mmCIF file of C-alpha atoms in Angstrom:
data_model
loop_
_atom_site.group_PDB
_atom_site.id
_atom_site.type_symbol
_atom_site.label_atom_id
_atom_site.label_comp_id
_atom_site.label_asym_id
_atom_site.label_seq_id
_atom_site.Cartn_x
_atom_site.Cartn_y
_atom_site.Cartn_z
ATOM 1 C CA UNK O 1 -10.326 -1.892 -11.841
ATOM 2 C CA UNK O 2 -9.287 -5.457 -11.188
ATOM 3 C CA UNK O 3 -8.157 -8.121 -13.626
ATOM 4 C CA UNK O 4 -8.545 -11.728 -12.525
ATOM 5 C CA UNK O 5 -7.520 -14.736 -14.547
ATOM 6 C CA UNK O 6 -5.990 -18.165 -14.709
ATOM 7 C CA UNK O 7 -2.513 -18.472 -16.172
ATOM 8 C CA UNK O 8 -0.145 -21.329 -16.825
ATOM 9 C CA UNK O 9 -0.575 -24.598 -18.647
ATOM 10 C CA UNK O 10 -2.829 -27.606 -18.163
ATOM 11 C CA UNK O 11 -0.596 -29.382 -15.591
ATOM 12 C CA UNK O 12 0.036 -26.222 -13.582
ATOM 13 C CA UNK O 13 -2.685 -23.579 -13.565
ATOM 14 C CA UNK O 14 -2.471 -20.609 -11.269
ATOM 15 C CA UNK O 15 -4.830 -17.728 -10.514
ATOM 16 C CA UNK O 16 -3.648 -14.141 -10.746
ATOM 17 C CA UNK O 17 -5.151 -10.829 -9.673
ATOM 18 C CA UNK O 18 -3.825 -7.567 -11.058
ATOM 19 C CA UNK O 19 -4.908 -4.097 -9.948
ATOM 20 C CA UNK O 20 -3.406 -0.747 -9.030
ATOM 21 C CA UNK O 21 -4.705 -0.998 -5.452
ATOM 22 C CA UNK O 22 -3.192 -4.461 -5.051
ATOM 23 C CA UNK O 23 0.167 -3.217 -6.341
ATOM 24 C CA UNK O 24 0.141 -0.296 -3.895
ATOM 25 C CA UNK O 25 -0.829 -2.554 -0.965
ATOM 26 C CA UNK O 26 1.958 -4.982 -1.801
ATOM 27 C CA UNK O 27 4.567 -2.209 -1.994
ATOM 28 C CA UNK O 28 3.371 -0.677 1.290
ATOM 29 C CA UNK O 29 3.585 -4.051 3.019
ATOM 30 C CA UNK O 30 7.216 -4.343 1.938
ATOM 31 C CA UNK O 31 7.964 -0.902 3.373
ATOM 32 C CA UNK O 32 6.686 -1.916 6.814
ATOM 33 C CA UNK O 33 9.662 -4.286 7.158
ATOM 34 C CA UNK O 34 12.200 -1.718 5.947
ATOM 35 C CA UNK O 35 10.914 0.983 8.280
ATOM 36 C CA UNK O 36 10.140 -1.323 11.231
ATOM 37 C CA UNK O 37 6.612 0.026 11.343
ATOM 38 C CA UNK O 38 3.525 -2.139 11.818
ATOM 39 C CA UNK O 39 1.073 0.206 10.106
ATOM 40 C CA UNK O 40 1.944 1.870 6.801
ATOM 41 C CA UNK O 41 -0.646 3.878 4.864
ATOM 42 C CA UNK O 42 -0.685 5.843 1.630
ATOM 43 C CA UNK O 43 -0.988 9.635 1.532
ATOM 44 C CA UNK O 44 -4.522 9.492 0.047
ATOM 45 C CA UNK O 45 -5.693 7.335 2.972
ATOM 46 C CA UNK O 46 -3.984 9.648 5.467
ATOM 47 C CA UNK O 47 -5.920 12.578 3.996
ATOM 48 C CA UNK O 48 -9.200 10.711 4.404
ATOM 49 C CA UNK O 49 -8.624 9.806 8.069
ATOM 50 C CA UNK O 50 -6.846 12.923 9.350
ATOM 51 C CA UNK O 51 -9.981 14.321 11.014
ATOM 52 C CA UNK O 52 -11.172 11.090 12.651
ATOM 53 C CA UNK O 53 -11.263 11.906 16.399
ATOM 54 C CA UNK O 54 -10.354 8.373 17.511
ATOM 55 C CA UNK O 55 -7.086 8.549 15.544
ATOM 56 C CA UNK O 56 -5.818 11.809 17.081
ATOM 57 C CA UNK O 57 -3.903 9.803 19.713
ATOM 58 C CA UNK O 58 -1.619 8.283 17.060
ATOM 59 C CA UNK O 59 1.440 9.896 15.523
ATOM 60 C CA UNK O 60 1.420 9.831 11.722
ATOM 61 C CA UNK O 61 4.694 10.665 9.993
ATOM 62 C CA UNK O 62 5.850 10.762 6.398
ATOM 63 C CA UNK O 63 8.356 7.959 5.788
ATOM 64 C CA UNK O 64 9.067 8.219 2.074
ATOM 65 C CA UNK O 65 7.723 7.672 -1.434
ATOM 66 C CA UNK O 66 7.290 4.534 -3.531
ATOM 67 C CA UNK O 67 7.103 4.049 -7.258
ATOM 68 C CA UNK O 68 4.404 1.801 -8.660
ATOM 69 C CA UNK O 69 4.844 0.172 -12.071
ATOM 70 C CA UNK O 70 2.762 1.962 -14.679
ATOM 71 C CA UNK O 71 2.409 5.136 -12.592
ATOM 72 C CA UNK O 72 4.303 8.297 -13.435
ATOM 73 C CA UNK O 73 4.191 9.826 -9.949
ATOM 74 C CA UNK O 74 5.600 8.377 -6.748
ATOM 75 C CA UNK O 75 3.139 7.748 -3.917
ATOM 76 C CA UNK O 76 3.995 9.159 -0.476
ATOM 77 C CA UNK O 77 3.553 6.727 2.399
ATOM 78 C CA UNK O 78 3.258 7.285 6.117
ATOM 79 C CA UNK O 79 3.749 5.305 9.287
ATOM 80 C CA UNK O 80 1.383 5.260 12.248
ATOM 81 C CA UNK O 81 2.794 4.909 15.752
ATOM 82 C CA UNK O 82 0.901 4.862 19.032
#
């Protein structure tokens, strides 16, 4: 689900997009700087791609867990290195 809207006042309107996926993507992007890793993925994505033959050449390692506002469980995230 995605919520899109315009917020602010007449002289300064701004668009906003709110969704769980967007929140997760934003948090993962921030982790890439902390862990000096160019590609960070969530555990659910890692499960979906683990049997893709073209990706067998890459090392995927668990880096940590992040908390997303409104979620009760932390989401594991992984880094991909060539």
